[in-house]
Amino acid sequence: MGCKGRILDVAMMARARLTKETGCRIIRYMNAAHVAAFVGLSDTYTSSNLFAPLNKEKNFLTEQETQRIVEIGPDSGSSAAFELLAWAMMEVELALKDEQIDPRHASQFRDNVLEMRASIGAIYDFKDQPIPFFYIHFLCLLTAFYLPLYSLNSALDLGSESDAHWAKDLLSCLVVLLQAIFIVGLRVLGQKLSDPFGTDLVDLSVMHYCAFTWKLSNRLLLSHAPSGDYKSFIEWQLMNRNKKAIGEAWIDSTELSTYEPSHATVGSIPSQVDQNEEKSHTVVSAIMESWNDSYEN
């Protein structure tokens, strides 16, 4: 999830600060690094069944860029992903040199790229430090000894002859069965979760994860705000007139149109508010008329 968050953060900042070409290149490289990071983590995901099909479908890289990644070897580890992130970092430095961004925004771009590199590194750290075989073997041996002994102990507790009863036998059988399912199931589940990049039902959906991140990051690059023409200004004026004041201590001339003063107010404040309310209506009407005239002309 850390990689996805960093890509979306960069896409949002790129839309606001960078040119379209530079932003698209950085997002392409980061999404390609996201896909390349999962290649080689297990026998399930390889460059031929993950990186190559997604690159062909989503057009992460050009032919020359793809050739460079093939030369590095995506199946060999995290080298390809780190190479792509280095390209993204170079684009950030070029944008800073071309004065598309200032040093503060460049620092934010660098931080997100480096945090994504750290997230990919954490995945490979987890892969390179599996659970030692001794602990797995010891757990299997403990399970093989414990369950038969527990069954024997439950059978001895049932008693014999006068103490025997079919209800006690049935209940003890159910308890032993549930105990065996719990212990064996917990061990199997732990082994499945120790390798989340496989083909089991509990494993991560890497293909969907990468494709969704690419789609959402491109959606952010295509976002745009409504144009601030005179109609938007008129709408803002109308909204400002209809909004509710938050209290007498914060009231200003733009809020007087809908402000209802408390009748318990002492002195001449109510009459003063009425005068200001008439002035505010006049000012807003004059502004709207002037904008309408300029628009018609």
PDB file of C-alpha atoms in Angstrom:
ATOM      1  CA  MET A   1       0.000   0.000   0.000  1.00  0.00           C
ATOM      2  CA  GLY A   2       2.949   2.336   0.557  1.00  0.00           C
ATOM      3  CA  CYS A   3       3.932   2.204  -3.129  1.00  0.00           C
ATOM      4  CA  LYS A   4       0.406   3.018  -4.267  1.00  0.00           C
ATOM      5  CA  GLY A   5       0.163   5.985  -1.914  1.00  0.00           C
ATOM      6  CA  ARG A   6       3.476   7.435  -3.091  1.00  0.00           C
ATOM      7  CA  ILE A   7       2.483   7.127  -6.754  1.00  0.00           C
ATOM      8  CA  LEU A   8      -0.841   8.865  -6.181  1.00  0.00           C
ATOM      9  CA  ASP A   9       0.817  11.639  -4.163  1.00  0.00           C
ATOM     10  CA  VAL A  10       3.299  12.295  -6.961  1.00  0.00           C
ATOM     11  CA  ALA A  11       0.514  12.224  -9.572  1.00  0.00           C
ATOM     12  CA  MET A  12      -1.447  14.839  -7.654  1.00  0.00           C
ATOM     13  CA  MET A  13       1.576  17.112  -7.222  1.00  0.00           C
ATOM     14  CA  ALA A  14       2.635  16.596 -10.848  1.00  0.00           C
ATOM     15  CA  ARG A  15      -0.791  17.669 -12.085  1.00  0.00           C
ATOM     16  CA  ALA A  16      -0.543  20.908 -10.139  1.00  0.00           C
ATOM     17  CA  ARG A  17       3.145  21.789 -10.653  1.00  0.00           C
ATOM     18  CA  LEU A  18       4.708  20.038 -13.678  1.00  0.00           C
ATOM     19  CA  THR A  19       4.154  20.121 -17.404  1.00  0.00           C
ATOM     20  CA  LYS A  20       2.082  17.326 -18.890  1.00  0.00           C
ATOM     21  CA  GLU A  21       5.078  15.627 -20.520  1.00  0.00           C
ATOM     22  CA  THR A  22       7.261  15.638 -17.407  1.00  0.00           C
ATOM     23  CA  GLY A  23       4.430  14.505 -15.131  1.00  0.00           C
ATOM     24  CA  CYS A  24       3.493  11.640 -17.451  1.00  0.00           C
ATOM     25  CA  ARG A  25       7.101  10.415 -17.629  1.00  0.00           C
ATOM     26  CA  ILE A  26       7.486  10.378 -13.849  1.00  0.00           C
ATOM     27  CA  ILE A  27       4.186   8.525 -13.379  1.00  0.00           C
ATOM     28  CA  ARG A  28       5.111   6.029 -16.114  1.00  0.00           C
ATOM     29  CA  TYR A  29       8.436   5.258 -14.454  1.00  0.00           C
ATOM     30  CA  MET A  30       6.942   4.922 -10.968  1.00  0.00           C
ATOM     31  CA  ASN A  31       4.150   2.611 -12.151  1.00  0.00           C
ATOM     32  CA  ALA A  32       6.653   0.509 -14.088  1.00  0.00           C
ATOM     33  CA  ALA A  33       8.794   0.279 -10.935  1.00  0.00           C
ATOM     34  CA  HIS A  34       5.681  -0.770  -8.993  1.00  0.00           C
ATOM     35  CA  VAL A  35       5.114  -3.700 -11.367  1.00  0.00           C
ATOM     36  CA  ALA A  36       8.803  -4.625 -11.578  1.00  0.00           C
ATOM     37  CA  ALA A  37       8.995  -4.770  -7.782  1.00  0.00           C
ATOM     38  CA  PHE A  38       6.750  -7.869  -7.704  1.00  0.00           C
ATOM     39  CA  VAL A  39       8.718  -9.725 -10.380  1.00  0.00           C
ATOM     40  CA  GLY A  40      10.994 -12.342  -8.878  1.00  0.00           C
ATOM     41  CA  LEU A  41       9.404 -12.381  -5.439  1.00  0.00           C
ATOM     42  CA  SER A  42       8.080 -15.883  -6.154  1.00  0.00           C
ATOM     43  CA  ASP A  43       7.817 -18.388  -8.982  1.00  0.00           C
ATOM     44  CA  THR A  44       4.285 -17.132  -9.667  1.00  0.00           C
ATOM     45  CA  TYR A  45       5.263 -13.687 -10.966  1.00  0.00           C
ATOM     46  CA  THR A  46       7.930 -13.426 -13.672  1.00  0.00           C
ATOM     47  CA  SER A  47       8.790 -10.853 -16.304  1.00  0.00           C
ATOM     48  CA  SER A  48       7.062 -12.949 -18.977  1.00  0.00           C
ATOM     49  CA  ASN A  49       3.704 -13.303 -17.198  1.00  0.00           C
ATOM     50  CA  LEU A  50       3.550 -10.010 -15.243  1.00  0.00           C
ATOM     51  CA  PHE A  51       5.848  -7.208 -16.383  1.00  0.00           C
ATOM     52  CA  ALA A  52       5.784  -7.838 -20.142  1.00  0.00           C
ATOM     53  CA  PRO A  53       1.962  -8.223 -20.484  1.00  0.00           C
ATOM     54  CA  LEU A  54       1.210  -5.188 -18.307  1.00  0.00           C
ATOM     55  CA  ASN A  55       3.843  -3.098 -20.083  1.00  0.00           C
ATOM     56  CA  LYS A  56       2.360  -4.042 -23.444  1.00  0.00           C
ATOM     57  CA  GLU A  57      -1.187  -3.283 -22.291  1.00  0.00           C
ATOM     58  CA  LYS A  58      -0.560  -0.082 -20.299  1.00  0.00           C
ATOM     59  CA  ASN A  59       2.449   1.301 -22.254  1.00  0.00           C
ATOM     60  CA  PHE A  60       4.569   2.045 -19.204  1.00  0.00           C
ATOM     61  CA  LEU A  61       7.819   2.256 -21.182  1.00  0.00           C
ATOM     62  CA  THR A  62       8.991   2.980 -24.704  1.00  0.00           C
ATOM     63  CA  GLU A  63      10.880   0.368 -26.735  1.00  0.00           C
ATOM     64  CA  GLN A  64      14.298   1.773 -25.781  1.00  0.00           C
ATOM     65  CA  GLU A  65      13.342   1.984 -22.102  1.00  0.00           C
ATOM     66  CA  THR A  66      11.987  -1.581 -22.192  1.00  0.00           C
ATOM     67  CA  GLN A  67      15.204  -2.799 -23.796  1.00  0.00           C
ATOM     68  CA  ARG A  68      17.220  -1.219 -20.993  1.00  0.00           C
ATOM     69  CA  ILE A  69      15.087  -2.969 -18.335  1.00  0.00           C
ATOM     70  CA  VAL A  70      15.445  -6.287 -20.181  1.00  0.00           C
ATOM     71  CA  GLU A  71      19.230  -5.858 -20.138  1.00  0.00           C
ATOM     72  CA  ILE A  72      19.134  -5.362 -16.359  1.00  0.00           C
ATOM     73  CA  GLY A  73      16.936  -8.433 -15.875  1.00  0.00           C
ATOM     74  CA  PRO A  74      13.668  -7.865 -13.969  1.00  0.00           C
ATOM     75  CA  ASP A  75      13.699 -11.453 -12.647  1.00  0.00           C
ATOM     76  CA  SER A  76      16.990 -10.964 -10.827  1.00  0.00           C
ATOM     77  CA  GLY A  77      15.597  -8.862  -7.966  1.00  0.00           C
ATOM     78  CA  SER A  78      14.898  -5.234  -7.205  1.00  0.00           C
ATOM     79  CA  SER A  79      17.499  -3.776  -9.593  1.00  0.00           C
ATOM     80  CA  ALA A  80      14.992  -3.033 -12.365  1.00  0.00           C
ATOM     81  CA  ALA A  81      12.571  -1.306  -9.998  1.00  0.00           C
ATOM     82  CA  PHE A  82      15.348   0.828  -8.503  1.00  0.00           C
ATOM     83  CA  GLU A  83      16.587   1.743 -11.992  1.00  0.00           C
ATOM     84  CA  LEU A  84      13.126   3.027 -12.907  1.00  0.00           C
ATOM     85  CA  LEU A  85      12.899   5.055  -9.708  1.00  0.00           C
ATOM     86  CA  ALA A  86      16.312   6.562 -10.529  1.00  0.00           C
ATOM     87  CA  TRP A  87      14.848   7.696 -13.860  1.00  0.00           C
ATOM     88  CA  ALA A  88      11.966   9.339 -12.012  1.00  0.00           C
ATOM     89  CA  MET A  89      14.439  11.116  -9.739  1.00  0.00           C
ATOM     90  CA  MET A  90      16.342  12.391 -12.781  1.00  0.00           C
ATOM     91  CA  GLU A  91      13.111  13.827 -14.192  1.00  0.00           C
ATOM     92  CA  VAL A  92      12.537  15.679 -10.935  1.00  0.00           C
ATOM     93  CA  GLU A  93      16.014  17.204 -11.135  1.00  0.00           C
ATOM     94  CA  LEU A  94      15.451  18.237 -14.761  1.00  0.00           C
ATOM     95  CA  ALA A  95      12.138  19.868 -13.800  1.00  0.00           C
ATOM     96  CA  LEU A  96      13.928  21.786 -11.057  1.00  0.00           C
ATOM     97  CA  LYS A  97      16.642  22.875 -13.501  1.00  0.00           C
ATOM     98  CA  ASP A  98      14.004  24.047 -16.014  1.00  0.00           C
ATOM     99  CA  GLU A  99      12.293  25.998 -13.181  1.00  0.00           C
ATOM    100  CA  GLN A 100       9.037  24.046 -13.468  1.00  0.00           C
ATOM    101  CA  ILE A 101       9.182  23.591  -9.697  1.00  0.00           C
ATOM    102  CA  ASP A 102      10.968  25.334  -6.859  1.00  0.00           C
ATOM    103  CA  PRO A 103      13.402  23.592  -4.443  1.00  0.00           C
ATOM    104  CA  ARG A 104      10.662  23.029  -1.845  1.00  0.00           C
ATOM    105  CA  HIS A 105       8.410  21.152  -4.271  1.00  0.00           C
ATOM    106  CA  ALA A 106      11.403  19.277  -5.675  1.00  0.00           C
ATOM    107  CA  SER A 107      12.154  18.084  -2.150  1.00  0.00           C
ATOM    108  CA  GLN A 108       8.588  16.778  -1.824  1.00  0.00           C
ATOM    109  CA  PHE A 109       8.896  14.875  -5.106  1.00  0.00           C
ATOM    110  CA  ARG A 110      12.229  13.377  -3.992  1.00  0.00           C
ATOM    111  CA  ASP A 111      10.798  12.324  -0.634  1.00  0.00           C
ATOM    112  CA  ASN A 112       7.930  10.422  -2.294  1.00  0.00           C
ATOM    113  CA  VAL A 113      10.251   8.649  -4.744  1.00  0.00           C
ATOM    114  CA  LEU A 114      12.633   7.669  -1.952  1.00  0.00           C
ATOM    115  CA  GLU A 115       9.779   6.469   0.273  1.00  0.00           C
ATOM    116  CA  MET A 116       8.592   4.244  -2.560  1.00  0.00           C
ATOM    117  CA  ARG A 117      12.124   2.845  -2.883  1.00  0.00           C
ATOM    118  CA  ALA A 118      12.077   2.118   0.855  1.00  0.00           C
ATOM    119  CA  SER A 119       8.720   0.314   0.541  1.00  0.00           C
ATOM    120  CA  ILE A 120      10.058  -1.894  -2.261  1.00  0.00           C
ATOM    121  CA  GLY A 121      13.181  -2.556  -0.236  1.00  0.00           C
ATOM    122  CA  ALA A 122      11.061  -3.657   2.727  1.00  0.00           C
ATOM    123  CA  ILE A 123       9.310  -6.246   0.516  1.00  0.00           C
ATOM    124  CA  TYR A 124      12.644  -7.771  -0.497  1.00  0.00           C
ATOM    125  CA  ASP A 125      13.931  -7.618   3.077  1.00  0.00           C
ATOM    126  CA  PHE A 126      10.917  -9.704   4.103  1.00  0.00           C
ATOM    127  CA  LYS A 127      11.564 -12.153   1.250  1.00  0.00           C
ATOM    128  CA  ASP A 128      15.288 -12.474   2.025  1.00  0.00           C
ATOM    129  CA  GLN A 129      14.637 -13.302   5.686  1.00  0.00           C
ATOM    130  CA  PRO A 130      12.162 -16.225   5.686  1.00  0.00           C
ATOM    131  CA  ILE A 131      11.184 -18.202   8.747  1.00  0.00           C
ATOM    132  CA  PRO A 132      14.061 -20.617   9.491  1.00  0.00           C
ATOM    133  CA  PHE A 133      13.418 -24.264   8.671  1.00  0.00           C
ATOM    134  CA  PHE A 134      14.132 -25.279  12.261  1.00  0.00           C
ATOM    135  CA  TYR A 135      11.078 -23.418  13.582  1.00  0.00           C
ATOM    136  CA  ILE A 136       8.756 -24.887  10.933  1.00  0.00           C
ATOM    137  CA  HIS A 137      10.096 -28.390  11.536  1.00  0.00           C
ATOM    138  CA  PHE A 138       9.808 -27.966  15.298  1.00  0.00           C
ATOM    139  CA  LEU A 139       6.214 -26.737  15.001  1.00  0.00           C
ATOM    140  CA  CYS A 140       5.218 -29.719  12.831  1.00  0.00           C
ATOM    141  CA  LEU A 141       6.888 -32.130  15.277  1.00  0.00           C
ATOM    142  CA  LEU A 142       5.165 -30.496  18.237  1.00  0.00           C
ATOM    143  CA  THR A 143       1.791 -30.778  16.505  1.00  0.00           C
ATOM    144  CA  ALA A 144       2.370 -34.463  15.689  1.00  0.00           C
ATOM    145  CA  PHE A 145       3.112 -35.239  19.365  1.00  0.00           C
ATOM    146  CA  TYR A 146       0.582 -32.958  21.016  1.00  0.00           C
ATOM    147  CA  LEU A 147      -2.612 -33.962  19.203  1.00  0.00           C
ATOM    148  CA  PRO A 148      -2.368 -37.753  19.853  1.00  0.00           C
ATOM    149  CA  LEU A 149      -1.492 -37.123  23.515  1.00  0.00           C
ATOM    150  CA  TYR A 150      -4.413 -34.749  23.880  1.00  0.00           C
ATOM    151  CA  SER A 151      -6.767 -37.328  22.334  1.00  0.00           C
ATOM    152  CA  LEU A 152      -5.498 -40.030  24.689  1.00  0.00           C
ATOM    153  CA  ASN A 153      -5.899 -37.771  27.707  1.00  0.00           C
ATOM    154  CA  SER A 154      -9.469 -36.920  26.690  1.00  0.00           C
ATOM    155  CA  ALA A 155     -10.297 -40.624  26.307  1.00  0.00           C
ATOM    156  CA  LEU A 156      -8.952 -41.417  29.809  1.00  0.00           C
ATOM    157  CA  ASP A 157     -11.011 -38.620  31.342  1.00  0.00           C
ATOM    158  CA  LEU A 158     -14.222 -40.181  30.059  1.00  0.00           C
ATOM    159  CA  GLY A 159     -14.029 -43.039  32.569  1.00  0.00           C
ATOM    160  CA  SER A 160     -15.224 -46.600  32.028  1.00  0.00           C
ATOM    161  CA  GLU A 161     -18.279 -48.834  32.577  1.00  0.00           C
ATOM    162  CA  SER A 162     -20.482 -47.045  35.142  1.00  0.00           C
ATOM    163  CA  ASP A 163     -19.043 -43.598  34.312  1.00  0.00           C
ATOM    164  CA  ALA A 164     -19.355 -44.070  30.537  1.00  0.00           C
ATOM    165  CA  HIS A 165     -22.136 -42.299  28.656  1.00  0.00           C
ATOM    166  CA  TRP A 166     -22.700 -41.730  24.961  1.00  0.00           C
ATOM    167  CA  ALA A 167     -23.247 -37.979  25.441  1.00  0.00           C
ATOM    168  CA  LYS A 168     -19.836 -37.610  27.100  1.00  0.00           C
ATOM    169  CA  ASP A 169     -18.223 -39.641  24.314  1.00  0.00           C
ATOM    170  CA  LEU A 170     -19.816 -37.447  21.634  1.00  0.00           C
ATOM    171  CA  LEU A 171     -18.843 -34.196  23.347  1.00  0.00           C
ATOM    172  CA  SER A 172     -15.257 -35.352  23.868  1.00  0.00           C
ATOM    173  CA  CYS A 173     -15.019 -36.398  20.222  1.00  0.00           C
ATOM    174  CA  LEU A 174     -16.172 -32.967  19.075  1.00  0.00           C
ATOM    175  CA  VAL A 175     -13.677 -31.217  21.353  1.00  0.00           C
ATOM    176  CA  VAL A 176     -10.778 -33.335  20.058  1.00  0.00           C
ATOM    177  CA  LEU A 177     -11.864 -32.724  16.454  1.00  0.00           C
ATOM    178  CA  LEU A 178     -12.090 -28.939  16.933  1.00  0.00           C
ATOM    179  CA  GLN A 179      -8.726 -28.894  18.699  1.00  0.00           C
ATOM    180  CA  ALA A 180      -7.085 -30.731  15.803  1.00  0.00           C
ATOM    181  CA  ILE A 181      -8.680 -28.422  13.198  1.00  0.00           C
ATOM    182  CA  PHE A 182      -7.606 -25.339  15.140  1.00  0.00           C
ATOM    183  CA  ILE A 183      -3.954 -26.337  15.606  1.00  0.00           C
ATOM    184  CA  VAL A 184      -3.357 -27.824  12.160  1.00  0.00           C
ATOM    185  CA  GLY A 185      -5.318 -25.023  10.470  1.00  0.00           C
ATOM    186  CA  LEU A 186      -3.405 -22.324  12.305  1.00  0.00           C
ATOM    187  CA  ARG A 187      -0.086 -23.850  11.222  1.00  0.00           C
ATOM    188  CA  VAL A 188      -1.187 -24.152   7.573  1.00  0.00           C
ATOM    189  CA  LEU A 189      -2.566 -20.611   7.563  1.00  0.00           C
ATOM    190  CA  GLY A 190       0.712 -19.275   8.931  1.00  0.00           C
ATOM    191  CA  GLN A 191       2.629 -21.009   6.160  1.00  0.00           C
ATOM    192  CA  LYS A 192       0.266 -19.546   3.529  1.00  0.00           C
ATOM    193  CA  LEU A 193       0.538 -16.012   4.892  1.00  0.00           C
ATOM    194  CA  SER A 194       4.333 -16.222   5.064  1.00  0.00           C
ATOM    195  CA  ASP A 195       4.352 -16.158   1.226  1.00  0.00           C
ATOM    196  CA  PRO A 196       1.630 -13.688   0.081  1.00  0.00           C
ATOM    197  CA  PHE A 197       2.848 -13.547  -3.537  1.00  0.00           C
ATOM    198  CA  GLY A 198       1.573 -16.894  -4.768  1.00  0.00           C
ATOM    199  CA  THR A 199      -1.525 -18.466  -6.282  1.00  0.00           C
ATOM    200  CA  ASP A 200      -3.451 -19.220  -3.084  1.00  0.00           C
ATOM    201  CA  LEU A 201      -6.826 -17.615  -2.429  1.00  0.00           C
ATOM    202  CA  VAL A 202      -5.403 -15.717   0.560  1.00  0.00           C
ATOM    203  CA  ASP A 203      -2.533 -14.227  -1.488  1.00  0.00           C
ATOM    204  CA  LEU A 204      -2.413 -10.654  -2.760  1.00  0.00           C
ATOM    205  CA  SER A 205      -4.018  -9.790  -6.098  1.00  0.00           C
ATOM    206  CA  VAL A 206      -0.912  -8.228  -7.630  1.00  0.00           C
ATOM    207  CA  MET A 207      -2.284  -7.838 -11.179  1.00  0.00           C
ATOM    208  CA  HIS A 208      -5.360  -5.936 -10.020  1.00  0.00           C
ATOM    209  CA  TYR A 209      -3.316  -3.908  -7.561  1.00  0.00           C
ATOM    210  CA  CYS A 210      -0.854  -2.668 -10.212  1.00  0.00           C
ATOM    211  CA  ALA A 211      -3.513  -2.034 -12.865  1.00  0.00           C
ATOM    212  CA  PHE A 212      -5.712  -0.068 -10.454  1.00  0.00           C
ATOM    213  CA  THR A 213      -2.782   2.129  -9.343  1.00  0.00           C
ATOM    214  CA  TRP A 214      -1.948   2.907 -12.981  1.00  0.00           C
ATOM    215  CA  LYS A 215      -5.559   3.769 -13.776  1.00  0.00           C
ATOM    216  CA  LEU A 216      -6.037   6.003 -10.730  1.00  0.00           C
ATOM    217  CA  SER A 217      -2.717   7.840 -11.164  1.00  0.00           C
ATOM    218  CA  ASN A 218      -3.620   8.662 -14.776  1.00  0.00           C
ATOM    219  CA  ARG A 219      -7.025   9.800 -13.627  1.00  0.00           C
ATOM    220  CA  LEU A 220      -5.320  12.281 -11.301  1.00  0.00           C
ATOM    221  CA  LEU A 221      -3.120  13.545 -14.143  1.00  0.00           C
ATOM    222  CA  LEU A 222      -6.265  14.273 -16.187  1.00  0.00           C
ATOM    223  CA  SER A 223      -8.065  16.154 -13.420  1.00  0.00           C
ATOM    224  CA  HIS A 224      -8.968  19.809 -14.034  1.00  0.00           C
ATOM    225  CA  ALA A 225     -10.774  22.535 -12.131  1.00  0.00           C
ATOM    226  CA  PRO A 226     -13.735  24.524 -13.526  1.00  0.00           C
ATOM    227  CA  SER A 227     -12.790  27.820 -15.201  1.00  0.00           C
ATOM    228  CA  GLY A 228     -13.129  30.918 -13.008  1.00  0.00           C
ATOM    229  CA  ASP A 229     -15.294  33.062 -15.296  1.00  0.00           C
ATOM    230  CA  TYR A 230     -17.789  35.691 -14.264  1.00  0.00           C
ATOM    231  CA  LYS A 231     -20.578  33.133 -13.794  1.00  0.00           C
ATOM    232  CA  SER A 232     -18.493  31.415 -11.128  1.00  0.00           C
ATOM    233  CA  PHE A 233     -18.075  34.795  -9.426  1.00  0.00           C
ATOM    234  CA  ILE A 234     -21.836  35.362  -9.466  1.00  0.00           C
ATOM    235  CA  GLU A 235     -22.415  31.891  -8.032  1.00  0.00           C
ATOM    236  CA  TRP A 236     -19.892  32.665  -5.308  1.00  0.00           C
ATOM    237  CA  GLN A 237     -21.754  35.879  -4.492  1.00  0.00           C
ATOM    238  CA  LEU A 238     -25.066  34.040  -4.262  1.00  0.00           C
ATOM    239  CA  MET A 239     -23.576  31.347  -2.044  1.00  0.00           C
ATOM    240  CA  ASN A 240     -22.019  34.031   0.133  1.00  0.00           C
ATOM    241  CA  ARG A 241     -25.392  35.734   0.551  1.00  0.00           C
ATOM    242  CA  ASN A 242     -27.186  32.529   1.473  1.00  0.00           C
ATOM    243  CA  LYS A 243     -24.670  31.130   3.923  1.00  0.00           C
ATOM    244  CA  LYS A 244     -25.425  31.136   7.620  1.00  0.00           C
ATOM    245  CA  ALA A 245     -23.394  33.322   9.952  1.00  0.00           C
ATOM    246  CA  ILE A 246     -21.416  31.537  12.660  1.00  0.00           C
ATOM    247  CA  GLY A 247     -22.082  34.166  15.316  1.00  0.00           C
ATOM    248  CA  GLU A 248     -22.166  37.870  16.111  1.00  0.00           C
ATOM    249  CA  ALA A 249     -18.478  37.994  17.042  1.00  0.00           C
ATOM    250  CA  TRP A 250     -17.455  36.865  13.513  1.00  0.00           C
ATOM    251  CA  ILE A 251     -20.064  38.633  11.409  1.00  0.00           C
ATOM    252  CA  ASP A 252     -18.858  40.750   8.483  1.00  0.00           C
ATOM    253  CA  SER A 253     -20.493  42.725   5.709  1.00  0.00           C
ATOM    254  CA  THR A 254     -20.717  39.690   3.391  1.00  0.00           C
ATOM    255  CA  GLU A 255     -22.710  37.725   5.964  1.00  0.00           C
ATOM    256  CA  LEU A 256     -25.209  40.453   6.902  1.00  0.00           C
ATOM    257  CA  SER A 257     -27.611  39.486   4.116  1.00  0.00           C
ATOM    258  CA  THR A 258     -28.728  36.343   5.944  1.00  0.00           C
ATOM    259  CA  TYR A 259     -27.742  37.220   9.492  1.00  0.00           C
ATOM    260  CA  GLU A 260     -30.615  37.354  11.965  1.00  0.00           C
ATOM    261  CA  PRO A 261     -29.492  39.292  15.048  1.00  0.00           C
ATOM    262  CA  SER A 262     -30.681  38.321  18.449  1.00  0.00           C
ATOM    263  CA  HIS A 263     -33.566  40.509  19.755  1.00  0.00           C
ATOM    264  CA  ALA A 264     -31.957  40.371  23.171  1.00  0.00           C
ATOM    265  CA  THR A 265     -29.085  42.518  21.915  1.00  0.00           C
ATOM    266  CA  VAL A 266     -28.850  45.769  23.876  1.00  0.00           C
ATOM    267  CA  GLY A 267     -28.592  49.286  22.484  1.00  0.00           C
ATOM    268  CA  SER A 268     -28.684  50.247  18.854  1.00  0.00           C
ATOM    269  CA  ILE A 269     -27.044  47.138  17.401  1.00  0.00           C
ATOM    270  CA  PRO A 270     -30.236  45.777  15.679  1.00  0.00           C
ATOM    271  CA  SER A 271     -30.851  49.026  13.807  1.00  0.00           C
ATOM    272  CA  GLN A 272     -27.182  49.221  12.831  1.00  0.00           C
ATOM    273  CA  VAL A 273     -27.350  45.676  11.491  1.00  0.00           C
ATOM    274  CA  ASP A 274     -30.444  46.575   9.447  1.00  0.00           C
ATOM    275  CA  GLN A 275     -28.616  49.528   7.896  1.00  0.00           C
ATOM    276  CA  ASN A 276     -25.582  47.390   7.068  1.00  0.00           C
ATOM    277  CA  GLU A 277     -27.854  44.700   5.604  1.00  0.00           C
ATOM    278  CA  GLU A 278     -29.382  47.226   3.178  1.00  0.00           C
ATOM    279  CA  LYS A 279     -25.895  48.415   2.189  1.00  0.00           C
ATOM    280  CA  SER A 280     -24.723  44.841   1.570  1.00  0.00           C
ATOM    281  CA  HIS A 281     -27.747  44.134  -0.663  1.00  0.00           C
ATOM    282  CA  THR A 282     -26.978  47.278  -2.636  1.00  0.00           C
ATOM    283  CA  VAL A 283     -23.286  46.394  -3.041  1.00  0.00           C
ATOM    284  CA  VAL A 284     -23.991  42.828  -4.174  1.00  0.00           C
ATOM    285  CA  SER A 285     -26.669  43.994  -6.625  1.00  0.00           C
ATOM    286  CA  ALA A 286     -24.301  46.587  -8.081  1.00  0.00           C
ATOM    287  CA  ILE A 287     -21.561  43.961  -8.511  1.00  0.00           C
ATOM    288  CA  MET A 288     -23.925  41.534 -10.228  1.00  0.00           C
ATOM    289  CA  GLU A 289     -25.254  44.235 -12.584  1.00  0.00           C
ATOM    290  CA  SER A 290     -21.746  45.367 -13.520  1.00  0.00           C
ATOM    291  CA  TRP A 291     -20.662  41.786 -14.271  1.00  0.00           C
ATOM    292  CA  ASN A 292     -23.799  41.155 -16.302  1.00  0.00           C
ATOM    293  CA  ASP A 293     -23.181  44.325 -18.350  1.00  0.00           C
ATOM    294  CA  SER A 294     -19.538  43.411 -18.985  1.00  0.00           C
ATOM    295  CA  TYR A 295     -20.521  39.883 -20.021  1.00  0.00           C
ATOM    296  CA  GLU A 296     -23.179  41.137 -22.469  1.00  0.00           C
ATOM    297  CA  ASN A 297     -20.761  43.632 -23.986  1.00  0.00           C
TER     298      ASN A 297
END
